[in-house]
Amino acid sequence: MSRFWSPLVSTLVPYTPGEQPRDRVFIKLNTNENPHGPSPKAVEAIHQATGDGLRLYPDPLSGNLRASLAAGMGLSPDQVFVGNGSDEVLAHAFNAFFTGKAPVAFADITYSFYRTYCELYGIESRLVPLTEGFGIDVADYVGEQGGVVLANPNAPTGIALSLDAVERVLKQNPDCVVLVDEAYVDFGAESAVSLIDRYENLLVVQTFSKSRSLAGMRVGFAMGQRPLIEGLERVKDSFNSYPLDRLAQVGAQAAWEDVAWFDATRYAVMAERERLTVRLRGLGFKVLPSATNFVFVSHPDHVAVELQAALREAGILVRHFGAERIRDWLRISIGTAEECDALVAALDETLA
């Protein structure tokens, strides 16, 4: 603590990202990175953009990228907002839409950055308990609220809501923004983008970090009716007019337009997820149904944090969360077939 900190900084509990080791080579199954590389077309576009043009500021509107995103989603470019990773997009959304008197509602077990944003911006929150099976009951999102945030599929559980369930939440909350965070939607869930033209209070957020293998480029985007997008633009232009650099814009656009690579890699992840699920259940693990690029698992006879430590000793990183309801669970990212084979072999030895 420093005597120069503001009272706000003194009370903040920052988000803790997954470990990014520097001292040793690990099999990284702890941060939900895609095991398959980005589109070769994206890499080539980045190479082509590396030159004298870097002395110039990038397009502050990311016009070409927004146009490409809009065309792919059946929207107009002015219904799309882009930012420096979906975390920045989410932060701007909390700042733009969730500063009213009523609390913002989101699950008690979900992406922990939501609580951090509320603390940062002085927003009251209402934590809605997941069901006993770690699902979201949409009936719990009724009443006066300053906003609703749904991670769909949810993280770290991996469980997805149906599109009908998301629409019920929208209908139940016509007077506040319903933000649907779809970071993992491309691995088996239904996107709410098709509902945008029918619901003025819907904001859908996605990312290039997972299904398009560009976590290192930091590109996220939001979609909604024009008034919501304009609100995000006003916040962005009061914070950083140039959130996406030239390389990020061209790389993301090329990745977005390479549908063949996108489909091939995400389906490979989904297939490996199902193979790993069967093998983990064969080892006695409980595995929640996942529509993401990770699985959430628990073993009835072994302490989760001890399993995490044993895997680390074996050179494999997985994620453990300390929250009371999920302290007996581990989140395991889907790796390559070889990485998942190594995981299962290490677990088999540890459980013996």
PDB file of C-alpha atoms in Angstrom, residues 51-352:
ATOM      1  CA  GLY A  51       6.329  -1.607 -42.493  1.00  0.00           C
ATOM      2  CA  ASP A  52       6.484   2.147 -42.841  1.00  0.00           C
ATOM      3  CA  GLY A  53       2.759   2.465 -42.148  1.00  0.00           C
ATOM      4  CA  LEU A  54       3.386   1.764 -38.476  1.00  0.00           C
ATOM      5  CA  ARG A  55       4.524   5.363 -38.041  1.00  0.00           C
ATOM      6  CA  LEU A  56       0.922   6.423 -38.669  1.00  0.00           C
ATOM      7  CA  TYR A  57      -1.958   6.112 -36.250  1.00  0.00           C
ATOM      8  CA  PRO A  58      -4.410   3.302 -37.009  1.00  0.00           C
ATOM      9  CA  ASP A  59      -7.974   3.874 -38.117  1.00  0.00           C
ATOM     10  CA  PRO A  60      -9.682   4.939 -34.856  1.00  0.00           C
ATOM     11  CA  LEU A  61     -12.960   3.454 -36.064  1.00  0.00           C
ATOM     12  CA  SER A  62     -11.469   0.139 -37.267  1.00  0.00           C
ATOM     13  CA  GLY A  63     -13.761   0.592 -40.251  1.00  0.00           C
ATOM     14  CA  ASN A  64     -12.655  -2.338 -42.378  1.00  0.00           C
ATOM     15  CA  LEU A  65     -12.744  -4.768 -39.464  1.00  0.00           C
ATOM     16  CA  ARG A  66     -16.168  -3.571 -38.337  1.00  0.00           C
ATOM     17  CA  ALA A  67     -17.520  -3.899 -41.879  1.00  0.00           C
ATOM     18  CA  SER A  68     -16.212  -7.455 -42.108  1.00  0.00           C
ATOM     19  CA  LEU A  69     -17.651  -8.395 -38.712  1.00  0.00           C
ATOM     20  CA  ALA A  70     -21.000  -6.857 -39.608  1.00  0.00           C
ATOM     21  CA  ALA A  71     -21.191  -8.694 -42.926  1.00  0.00           C
ATOM     22  CA  GLY A  72     -20.496 -12.003 -41.211  1.00  0.00           C
ATOM     23  CA  MET A  73     -23.125 -11.396 -38.538  1.00  0.00           C
ATOM     24  CA  GLY A  74     -25.852  -9.939 -40.733  1.00  0.00           C
ATOM     25  CA  LEU A  75     -25.590  -6.530 -39.082  1.00  0.00           C
ATOM     26  CA  SER A  76     -24.642  -3.037 -40.204  1.00  0.00           C
ATOM     27  CA  PRO A  77     -21.170  -1.692 -39.316  1.00  0.00           C
ATOM     28  CA  ASP A  78     -22.668   0.879 -36.959  1.00  0.00           C
ATOM     29  CA  GLN A  79     -24.027  -2.010 -34.878  1.00  0.00           C
ATOM     30  CA  VAL A  80     -20.486  -3.229 -34.154  1.00  0.00           C
ATOM     31  CA  PHE A  81     -17.915  -1.931 -31.677  1.00  0.00           C
ATOM     32  CA  VAL A  82     -14.327  -3.179 -31.404  1.00  0.00           C
ATOM     33  CA  GLY A  83     -11.854  -2.875 -28.557  1.00  0.00           C
ATOM     34  CA  ASN A  84      -8.561  -4.052 -27.117  1.00  0.00           C
ATOM     35  CA  GLY A  85      -9.722  -7.509 -26.127  1.00  0.00           C
ATOM     36  CA  SER A  86     -13.183  -8.351 -24.851  1.00  0.00           C
ATOM     37  CA  ASP A  87     -12.055  -7.354 -21.348  1.00  0.00           C
ATOM     38  CA  GLU A  88     -11.758  -3.740 -22.471  1.00  0.00           C
ATOM     39  CA  VAL A  89     -15.087  -3.963 -24.280  1.00  0.00           C
ATOM     40  CA  LEU A  90     -16.714  -5.330 -21.131  1.00  0.00           C
ATOM     41  CA  ALA A  91     -15.112  -2.616 -19.011  1.00  0.00           C
ATOM     42  CA  HIS A  92     -16.491   0.091 -21.300  1.00  0.00           C
ATOM     43  CA  ALA A  93     -19.932  -1.531 -21.184  1.00  0.00           C
ATOM     44  CA  PHE A  94     -19.973  -1.570 -17.382  1.00  0.00           C
ATOM     45  CA  ASN A  95     -18.938   2.077 -17.393  1.00  0.00           C
ATOM     46  CA  ALA A  96     -21.488   3.064 -20.039  1.00  0.00           C
ATOM     47  CA  PHE A  97     -24.584   1.185 -18.938  1.00  0.00           C
ATOM     48  CA  PHE A  98     -24.322  -0.058 -15.350  1.00  0.00           C
ATOM     49  CA  THR A  99     -24.006   3.076 -13.230  1.00  0.00           C
ATOM     50  CA  GLY A 100     -27.633   3.376 -12.163  1.00  0.00           C
ATOM     51  CA  LYS A 101     -29.097   3.059  -8.699  1.00  0.00           C
ATOM     52  CA  ALA A 102     -30.159  -0.583  -8.968  1.00  0.00           C
ATOM     53  CA  PRO A 103     -27.558  -3.379  -8.706  1.00  0.00           C
ATOM     54  CA  VAL A 104     -26.242  -5.332 -11.683  1.00  0.00           C
ATOM     55  CA  ALA A 105     -27.127  -9.021 -11.540  1.00  0.00           C
ATOM     56  CA  PHE A 106     -24.773 -11.833 -12.502  1.00  0.00           C
ATOM     57  CA  ALA A 107     -24.026 -15.355 -11.313  1.00  0.00           C
ATOM     58  CA  ASP A 108     -22.112 -16.048  -8.128  1.00  0.00           C
ATOM     59  CA  ILE A 109     -19.862 -18.393 -10.091  1.00  0.00           C
ATOM     60  CA  THR A 110     -18.874 -16.759 -13.351  1.00  0.00           C
ATOM     61  CA  TYR A 111     -16.104 -14.672 -14.894  1.00  0.00           C
ATOM     62  CA  SER A 112     -14.626 -12.919 -11.858  1.00  0.00           C
ATOM     63  CA  PHE A 113     -13.749  -9.762 -13.785  1.00  0.00           C
ATOM     64  CA  TYR A 114     -17.417  -8.726 -13.491  1.00  0.00           C
ATOM     65  CA  ARG A 115     -16.993  -8.109  -9.760  1.00  0.00           C
ATOM     66  CA  THR A 116     -13.752  -6.258 -10.416  1.00  0.00           C
ATOM     67  CA  TYR A 117     -15.470  -3.885 -12.841  1.00  0.00           C
ATOM     68  CA  CYS A 118     -18.207  -3.194 -10.298  1.00  0.00           C
ATOM     69  CA  GLU A 119     -15.610  -2.312  -7.666  1.00  0.00           C
ATOM     70  CA  LEU A 120     -13.653  -0.169 -10.115  1.00  0.00           C
ATOM     71  CA  TYR A 121     -16.664   1.849 -11.207  1.00  0.00           C
ATOM     72  CA  GLY A 122     -18.534   1.906  -7.899  1.00  0.00           C
ATOM     73  CA  ILE A 123     -21.413  -0.219  -9.202  1.00  0.00           C
ATOM     74  CA  GLU A 124     -23.555  -2.220  -6.814  1.00  0.00           C
ATOM     75  CA  SER A 125     -23.886  -5.881  -7.765  1.00  0.00           C
ATOM     76  CA  ARG A 126     -26.273  -8.718  -6.965  1.00  0.00           C
ATOM     77  CA  LEU A 127     -24.755 -12.190  -7.063  1.00  0.00           C
ATOM     78  CA  VAL A 128     -27.304 -14.754  -8.238  1.00  0.00           C
ATOM     79  CA  PRO A 129     -26.509 -18.290  -7.037  1.00  0.00           C
ATOM     80  CA  LEU A 130     -26.202 -20.951  -9.679  1.00  0.00           C
ATOM     81  CA  THR A 131     -28.359 -24.021  -9.218  1.00  0.00           C
ATOM     82  CA  GLU A 132     -27.060 -27.086  -7.411  1.00  0.00           C
ATOM     83  CA  GLY A 133     -25.943 -28.432 -10.789  1.00  0.00           C
ATOM     84  CA  PHE A 134     -24.133 -25.150 -11.589  1.00  0.00           C
ATOM     85  CA  GLY A 135     -26.737 -24.007 -14.116  1.00  0.00           C
ATOM     86  CA  ILE A 136     -28.362 -20.590 -14.516  1.00  0.00           C
ATOM     87  CA  ASP A 137     -32.060 -20.403 -13.613  1.00  0.00           C
ATOM     88  CA  VAL A 138     -33.457 -17.505 -15.642  1.00  0.00           C
ATOM     89  CA  ALA A 139     -36.331 -17.136 -13.170  1.00  0.00           C
ATOM     90  CA  ASP A 140     -33.754 -15.711 -10.754  1.00  0.00           C
ATOM     91  CA  TYR A 141     -33.231 -12.693 -13.030  1.00  0.00           C
ATOM     92  CA  VAL A 142     -36.575 -11.012 -12.444  1.00  0.00           C
ATOM     93  CA  GLY A 143     -37.192  -7.690 -10.733  1.00  0.00           C
ATOM     94  CA  GLU A 144     -35.701  -4.228 -10.669  1.00  0.00           C
ATOM     95  CA  GLN A 145     -32.097  -4.370 -11.791  1.00  0.00           C
ATOM     96  CA  GLY A 146     -29.460  -1.992 -13.051  1.00  0.00           C
ATOM     97  CA  GLY A 147     -28.357  -4.523 -15.627  1.00  0.00           C
ATOM     98  CA  VAL A 148     -27.857  -8.229 -16.221  1.00  0.00           C
ATOM     99  CA  VAL A 149     -24.657  -9.974 -17.286  1.00  0.00           C
ATOM    100  CA  LEU A 150     -24.758 -13.524 -18.606  1.00  0.00           C
ATOM    101  CA  ALA A 151     -21.628 -15.387 -19.596  1.00  0.00           C
ATOM    102  CA  ASN A 152     -22.931 -17.836 -22.163  1.00  0.00           C
ATOM    103  CA  PRO A 153     -21.485 -20.407 -22.063  1.00  0.00           C
ATOM    104  CA  ASN A 154     -20.640 -19.700 -18.463  1.00  0.00           C
ATOM    105  CA  ALA A 155     -17.091 -19.766 -17.165  1.00  0.00           C
ATOM    106  CA  PRO A 156     -15.617 -21.609 -15.410  1.00  0.00           C
ATOM    107  CA  THR A 157     -18.434 -24.168 -15.507  1.00  0.00           C
ATOM    108  CA  GLY A 158     -18.702 -24.427 -19.312  1.00  0.00           C
ATOM    109  CA  ILE A 159     -22.479 -24.832 -19.229  1.00  0.00           C
ATOM    110  CA  ALA A 160     -24.514 -23.022 -21.905  1.00  0.00           C
ATOM    111  CA  LEU A 161     -27.963 -21.479 -21.855  1.00  0.00           C
ATOM    112  CA  SER A 162     -30.330 -22.041 -24.756  1.00  0.00           C
ATOM    113  CA  LEU A 163     -31.254 -19.106 -26.967  1.00  0.00           C
ATOM    114  CA  ASP A 164     -34.809 -19.347 -25.653  1.00  0.00           C
ATOM    115  CA  ALA A 165     -33.526 -18.935 -22.095  1.00  0.00           C
ATOM    116  CA  VAL A 166     -31.503 -15.854 -23.047  1.00  0.00           C
ATOM    117  CA  GLU A 167     -34.565 -14.373 -24.695  1.00  0.00           C
ATOM    118  CA  ARG A 168     -36.582 -14.935 -21.525  1.00  0.00           C
ATOM    119  CA  VAL A 169     -34.053 -12.863 -19.599  1.00  0.00           C
ATOM    120  CA  LEU A 170     -34.359 -10.098 -22.197  1.00  0.00           C
ATOM    121  CA  LYS A 171     -38.136 -10.096 -21.938  1.00  0.00           C
ATOM    122  CA  GLN A 172     -37.985 -10.043 -18.147  1.00  0.00           C
ATOM    123  CA  ASN A 173     -35.661  -7.018 -18.111  1.00  0.00           C
ATOM    124  CA  PRO A 174     -36.835  -4.550 -20.762  1.00  0.00           C
ATOM    125  CA  ASP A 175     -35.636  -1.483 -18.852  1.00  0.00           C
ATOM    126  CA  CYS A 176     -31.967  -2.381 -18.412  1.00  0.00           C
ATOM    127  CA  VAL A 177     -29.118  -3.625 -20.582  1.00  0.00           C
ATOM    128  CA  VAL A 178     -28.657  -7.377 -20.770  1.00  0.00           C
ATOM    129  CA  LEU A 179     -25.027  -8.096 -21.649  1.00  0.00           C
ATOM    130  CA  VAL A 180     -24.344 -11.567 -23.027  1.00  0.00           C
ATOM    131  CA  ASP A 181     -20.643 -12.412 -22.874  1.00  0.00           C
ATOM    132  CA  GLU A 182     -20.051 -15.008 -25.589  1.00  0.00           C
ATOM    133  CA  ALA A 183     -16.313 -15.558 -25.263  1.00  0.00           C
ATOM    134  CA  TYR A 184     -16.742 -19.316 -25.818  1.00  0.00           C
ATOM    135  CA  VAL A 185     -19.877 -19.422 -27.955  1.00  0.00           C
ATOM    136  CA  ASP A 186     -18.154 -20.860 -31.033  1.00  0.00           C
ATOM    137  CA  PHE A 187     -17.468 -24.175 -29.302  1.00  0.00           C
ATOM    138  CA  GLY A 188     -21.062 -25.378 -29.199  1.00  0.00           C
ATOM    139  CA  ALA A 189     -23.489 -22.761 -27.877  1.00  0.00           C
ATOM    140  CA  GLU A 190     -26.146 -20.591 -29.532  1.00  0.00           C
ATOM    141  CA  SER A 191     -25.302 -16.931 -30.114  1.00  0.00           C
ATOM    142  CA  ALA A 192     -27.791 -14.215 -29.192  1.00  0.00           C
ATOM    143  CA  VAL A 193     -26.759 -12.058 -32.177  1.00  0.00           C
ATOM    144  CA  SER A 194     -29.943 -13.110 -33.999  1.00  0.00           C
ATOM    145  CA  LEU A 195     -31.971 -11.321 -31.291  1.00  0.00           C
ATOM    146  CA  ILE A 196     -30.278  -7.933 -31.621  1.00  0.00           C
ATOM    147  CA  ASP A 197     -32.759  -6.322 -34.011  1.00  0.00           C
ATOM    148  CA  ARG A 198     -35.659  -7.330 -31.722  1.00  0.00           C
ATOM    149  CA  TYR A 199     -34.253  -6.178 -28.376  1.00  0.00           C
ATOM    150  CA  GLU A 200     -32.878  -2.683 -27.882  1.00  0.00           C
ATOM    151  CA  ASN A 201     -31.429  -3.681 -24.503  1.00  0.00           C
ATOM    152  CA  LEU A 202     -29.238  -6.531 -25.807  1.00  0.00           C
ATOM    153  CA  LEU A 203     -25.460  -6.214 -26.043  1.00  0.00           C
ATOM    154  CA  VAL A 204     -23.488  -9.252 -27.240  1.00  0.00           C
ATOM    155  CA  VAL A 205     -19.720  -9.392 -26.622  1.00  0.00           C
ATOM    156  CA  GLN A 206     -17.306 -11.775 -28.341  1.00  0.00           C
ATOM    157  CA  THR A 207     -13.554 -12.195 -28.661  1.00  0.00           C
ATOM    158  CA  PHE A 208     -10.858 -13.314 -31.094  1.00  0.00           C
ATOM    159  CA  SER A 209      -8.838 -14.869 -28.262  1.00  0.00           C
ATOM    160  CA  LYS A 210     -10.440 -18.310 -28.153  1.00  0.00           C
ATOM    161  CA  SER A 211     -11.957 -19.700 -31.342  1.00  0.00           C
ATOM    162  CA  ARG A 212      -9.740 -17.604 -33.624  1.00  0.00           C
ATOM    163  CA  SER A 213      -6.482 -18.204 -31.736  1.00  0.00           C
ATOM    164  CA  LEU A 214      -5.544 -14.529 -31.392  1.00  0.00           C
ATOM    165  CA  ALA A 215      -5.248 -14.169 -27.612  1.00  0.00           C
ATOM    166  CA  GLY A 216      -1.900 -12.468 -28.148  1.00  0.00           C
ATOM    167  CA  MET A 217      -3.426  -9.744 -30.339  1.00  0.00           C
ATOM    168  CA  ARG A 218      -6.160  -8.586 -27.923  1.00  0.00           C
ATOM    169  CA  VAL A 219      -9.213  -8.045 -30.108  1.00  0.00           C
ATOM    170  CA  GLY A 220     -12.773  -8.064 -28.821  1.00  0.00           C
ATOM    171  CA  PHE A 221     -16.044  -6.716 -30.132  1.00  0.00           C
ATOM    172  CA  ALA A 222     -19.604  -5.927 -29.131  1.00  0.00           C
ATOM    173  CA  MET A 223     -22.818  -5.976 -31.141  1.00  0.00           C
ATOM    174  CA  GLY A 224     -26.104  -4.273 -30.449  1.00  0.00           C
ATOM    175  CA  GLN A 225     -28.519  -1.659 -31.666  1.00  0.00           C
ATOM    176  CA  ARG A 226     -26.967   1.666 -32.601  1.00  0.00           C
ATOM    177  CA  PRO A 227     -27.688   3.581 -29.341  1.00  0.00           C
ATOM    178  CA  LEU A 228     -25.744   1.014 -27.297  1.00  0.00           C
ATOM    179  CA  ILE A 229     -22.830   1.017 -29.730  1.00  0.00           C
ATOM    180  CA  GLU A 230     -22.763   4.809 -29.686  1.00  0.00           C
ATOM    181  CA  GLY A 231     -22.612   4.704 -25.896  1.00  0.00           C
ATOM    182  CA  LEU A 232     -19.557   2.456 -26.066  1.00  0.00           C
ATOM    183  CA  GLU A 233     -17.944   4.757 -28.625  1.00  0.00           C
ATOM    184  CA  ARG A 234     -18.428   7.764 -26.362  1.00  0.00           C
ATOM    185  CA  VAL A 235     -16.675   5.981 -23.503  1.00  0.00           C
ATOM    186  CA  LYS A 236     -13.906   4.686 -25.756  1.00  0.00           C
ATOM    187  CA  ASP A 237     -13.214   8.094 -27.266  1.00  0.00           C
ATOM    188  CA  SER A 238     -12.988   9.543 -23.761  1.00  0.00           C
ATOM    189  CA  PHE A 239     -10.447   6.904 -22.782  1.00  0.00           C
ATOM    190  CA  ASN A 240      -8.417   5.786 -25.832  1.00  0.00           C
ATOM    191  CA  SER A 241      -9.334   6.784 -29.373  1.00  0.00           C
ATOM    192  CA  TYR A 242      -6.981   4.173 -30.879  1.00  0.00           C
ATOM    193  CA  PRO A 243      -7.607   0.897 -29.018  1.00  0.00           C
ATOM    194  CA  LEU A 244      -6.674  -1.399 -31.931  1.00  0.00           C
ATOM    195  CA  ASP A 245      -3.340  -1.018 -33.667  1.00  0.00           C
ATOM    196  CA  ARG A 246      -2.808  -1.556 -37.389  1.00  0.00           C
ATOM    197  CA  LEU A 247      -1.552  -5.125 -36.983  1.00  0.00           C
ATOM    198  CA  ALA A 248      -4.472  -6.148 -34.789  1.00  0.00           C
ATOM    199  CA  GLN A 249      -6.999  -4.727 -37.238  1.00  0.00           C
ATOM    200  CA  VAL A 250      -5.660  -6.482 -40.329  1.00  0.00           C
ATOM    201  CA  GLY A 251      -4.887  -9.721 -38.469  1.00  0.00           C
ATOM    202  CA  ALA A 252      -8.348  -9.911 -36.953  1.00  0.00           C
ATOM    203  CA  GLN A 253     -10.045  -9.160 -40.262  1.00  0.00           C
ATOM    204  CA  ALA A 254      -8.095 -11.879 -42.057  1.00  0.00           C
ATOM    205  CA  ALA A 255      -8.826 -14.365 -39.272  1.00  0.00           C
ATOM    206  CA  TRP A 256     -12.518 -13.506 -39.375  1.00  0.00           C
ATOM    207  CA  GLU A 257     -12.726 -13.991 -43.122  1.00  0.00           C
ATOM    208  CA  ASP A 258     -10.885 -17.339 -43.073  1.00  0.00           C
ATOM    209  CA  VAL A 259     -13.994 -19.344 -42.233  1.00  0.00           C
ATOM    210  CA  ALA A 260     -12.479 -22.657 -43.326  1.00  0.00           C
ATOM    211  CA  TRP A 261      -9.635 -22.407 -40.788  1.00  0.00           C
ATOM    212  CA  PHE A 262     -12.026 -21.207 -38.091  1.00  0.00           C
ATOM    213  CA  ASP A 263     -14.349 -24.174 -38.587  1.00  0.00           C
ATOM    214  CA  ALA A 264     -11.587 -26.767 -38.889  1.00  0.00           C
ATOM    215  CA  THR A 265      -9.853 -25.695 -35.679  1.00  0.00           C
ATOM    216  CA  ARG A 266     -12.919 -25.174 -33.520  1.00  0.00           C
ATOM    217  CA  TYR A 267     -14.391 -28.527 -34.537  1.00  0.00           C
ATOM    218  CA  ALA A 268     -11.054 -30.150 -33.722  1.00  0.00           C
ATOM    219  CA  VAL A 269     -11.228 -28.624 -30.243  1.00  0.00           C
ATOM    220  CA  MET A 270     -14.803 -29.826 -29.791  1.00  0.00           C
ATOM    221  CA  ALA A 271     -13.911 -33.352 -30.873  1.00  0.00           C
ATOM    222  CA  GLU A 272     -10.956 -33.474 -28.485  1.00  0.00           C
ATOM    223  CA  ARG A 273     -13.177 -32.109 -25.701  1.00  0.00           C
ATOM    224  CA  GLU A 274     -15.568 -35.019 -26.120  1.00  0.00           C
ATOM    225  CA  ARG A 275     -12.707 -37.537 -26.239  1.00  0.00           C
ATOM    226  CA  LEU A 276     -11.152 -36.077 -23.090  1.00  0.00           C
ATOM    227  CA  THR A 277     -14.511 -36.015 -21.291  1.00  0.00           C
ATOM    228  CA  VAL A 278     -14.979 -39.740 -21.839  1.00  0.00           C
ATOM    229  CA  ARG A 279     -11.464 -40.512 -20.618  1.00  0.00           C
ATOM    230  CA  LEU A 280     -11.760 -38.330 -17.515  1.00  0.00           C
ATOM    231  CA  ARG A 281     -15.063 -39.929 -16.586  1.00  0.00           C
ATOM    232  CA  GLY A 282     -13.328 -43.275 -16.990  1.00  0.00           C
ATOM    233  CA  LEU A 283     -10.874 -42.136 -14.301  1.00  0.00           C
ATOM    234  CA  GLY A 284     -13.749 -41.380 -11.933  1.00  0.00           C
ATOM    235  CA  PHE A 285     -14.056 -37.642 -12.524  1.00  0.00           C
ATOM    236  CA  LYS A 286     -17.336 -35.797 -12.609  1.00  0.00           C
ATOM    237  CA  VAL A 287     -17.281 -33.666 -15.758  1.00  0.00           C
ATOM    238  CA  LEU A 288     -19.876 -30.950 -16.344  1.00  0.00           C
ATOM    239  CA  PRO A 289     -21.401 -30.734 -19.836  1.00  0.00           C
ATOM    240  CA  SER A 290     -19.265 -28.208 -21.714  1.00  0.00           C
ATOM    241  CA  ALA A 291     -19.941 -25.974 -24.707  1.00  0.00           C
ATOM    242  CA  THR A 292     -16.510 -24.338 -24.409  1.00  0.00           C
ATOM    243  CA  ASN A 293     -12.841 -25.115 -25.044  1.00  0.00           C
ATOM    244  CA  PHE A 294     -12.404 -26.382 -21.480  1.00  0.00           C
ATOM    245  CA  VAL A 295     -13.935 -28.872 -19.067  1.00  0.00           C
ATOM    246  CA  PHE A 296     -14.798 -28.377 -15.414  1.00  0.00           C
ATOM    247  CA  VAL A 297     -14.054 -31.489 -13.371  1.00  0.00           C
ATOM    248  CA  SER A 298     -14.088 -32.857  -9.839  1.00  0.00           C
ATOM    249  CA  HIS A 299     -12.953 -36.178  -8.360  1.00  0.00           C
ATOM    250  CA  PRO A 300     -14.837 -37.560  -5.329  1.00  0.00           C
ATOM    251  CA  ASP A 301     -11.740 -39.108  -3.788  1.00  0.00           C
ATOM    252  CA  HIS A 302      -9.104 -36.442  -4.367  1.00  0.00           C
ATOM    253  CA  VAL A 303      -8.627 -32.808  -3.318  1.00  0.00           C
ATOM    254  CA  ALA A 304      -8.618 -30.540  -6.351  1.00  0.00           C
ATOM    255  CA  VAL A 305      -5.757 -28.295  -5.269  1.00  0.00           C
ATOM    256  CA  GLU A 306      -3.606 -31.353  -4.583  1.00  0.00           C
ATOM    257  CA  LEU A 307      -4.350 -32.716  -8.043  1.00  0.00           C
ATOM    258  CA  GLN A 308      -3.392 -29.345  -9.484  1.00  0.00           C
ATOM    259  CA  ALA A 309      -0.091 -29.441  -7.607  1.00  0.00           C
ATOM    260  CA  ALA A 310       0.657 -32.991  -8.749  1.00  0.00           C
ATOM    261  CA  LEU A 311      -0.036 -32.060 -12.361  1.00  0.00           C
ATOM    262  CA  ARG A 312       2.241 -29.057 -12.055  1.00  0.00           C
ATOM    263  CA  GLU A 313       5.018 -31.319 -10.854  1.00  0.00           C
ATOM    264  CA  ALA A 314       4.382 -33.406 -13.956  1.00  0.00           C
ATOM    265  CA  GLY A 315       4.730 -30.299 -16.126  1.00  0.00           C
ATOM    266  CA  ILE A 316       1.029 -29.653 -16.760  1.00  0.00           C
ATOM    267  CA  LEU A 317      -0.828 -26.515 -15.703  1.00  0.00           C
ATOM    268  CA  VAL A 318      -4.572 -26.502 -14.957  1.00  0.00           C
ATOM    269  CA  ARG A 319      -6.670 -23.866 -13.172  1.00  0.00           C
ATOM    270  CA  HIS A 320      -8.020 -24.052  -9.635  1.00  0.00           C
ATOM    271  CA  PHE A 321     -10.362 -21.480  -8.103  1.00  0.00           C
ATOM    272  CA  GLY A 322     -10.581 -20.832  -4.392  1.00  0.00           C
ATOM    273  CA  ALA A 323     -14.256 -19.861  -4.170  1.00  0.00           C
ATOM    274  CA  GLU A 324     -16.054 -22.060  -1.662  1.00  0.00           C
ATOM    275  CA  ARG A 325     -18.585 -23.655  -4.015  1.00  0.00           C
ATOM    276  CA  ILE A 326     -15.976 -24.679  -6.567  1.00  0.00           C
ATOM    277  CA  ARG A 327     -12.852 -25.332  -4.504  1.00  0.00           C
ATOM    278  CA  ASP A 328     -13.194 -29.065  -5.256  1.00  0.00           C
ATOM    279  CA  TRP A 329     -13.143 -28.444  -9.013  1.00  0.00           C
ATOM    280  CA  LEU A 330     -10.498 -27.904 -11.680  1.00  0.00           C
ATOM    281  CA  ARG A 331     -10.840 -26.157 -15.023  1.00  0.00           C
ATOM    282  CA  ILE A 332      -8.880 -27.902 -17.760  1.00  0.00           C
ATOM    283  CA  SER A 333      -8.380 -26.268 -21.158  1.00  0.00           C
ATOM    284  CA  ILE A 334      -8.602 -28.480 -24.209  1.00  0.00           C
ATOM    285  CA  GLY A 335      -5.154 -28.993 -25.704  1.00  0.00           C
ATOM    286  CA  THR A 336      -3.923 -30.985 -28.635  1.00  0.00           C
ATOM    287  CA  ALA A 337      -4.503 -34.732 -28.667  1.00  0.00           C
ATOM    288  CA  GLU A 338      -0.915 -35.237 -27.514  1.00  0.00           C
ATOM    289  CA  GLU A 339      -1.298 -32.745 -24.653  1.00  0.00           C
ATOM    290  CA  CYS A 340      -4.536 -34.360 -23.504  1.00  0.00           C
ATOM    291  CA  ASP A 341      -2.874 -37.789 -23.685  1.00  0.00           C
ATOM    292  CA  ALA A 342      -0.131 -36.479 -21.389  1.00  0.00           C
ATOM    293  CA  LEU A 343      -2.744 -35.069 -19.012  1.00  0.00           C
ATOM    294  CA  VAL A 344      -4.626 -38.361 -18.773  1.00  0.00           C
ATOM    295  CA  ALA A 345      -1.406 -40.314 -18.266  1.00  0.00           C
ATOM    296  CA  ALA A 346      -0.330 -37.966 -15.452  1.00  0.00           C
ATOM    297  CA  LEU A 347      -3.739 -38.181 -13.788  1.00  0.00           C
ATOM    298  CA  ASP A 348      -3.789 -41.965 -14.109  1.00  0.00           C
ATOM    299  CA  GLU A 349      -0.449 -42.131 -12.301  1.00  0.00           C
ATOM    300  CA  THR A 350      -1.530 -39.613  -9.647  1.00  0.00           C
ATOM    301  CA  LEU A 351      -4.814 -41.351  -8.921  1.00  0.00           C
ATOM    302  CA  ALA A 352      -3.265 -44.814  -8.654  1.00  0.00           C
TER     303      ALA A 352
END
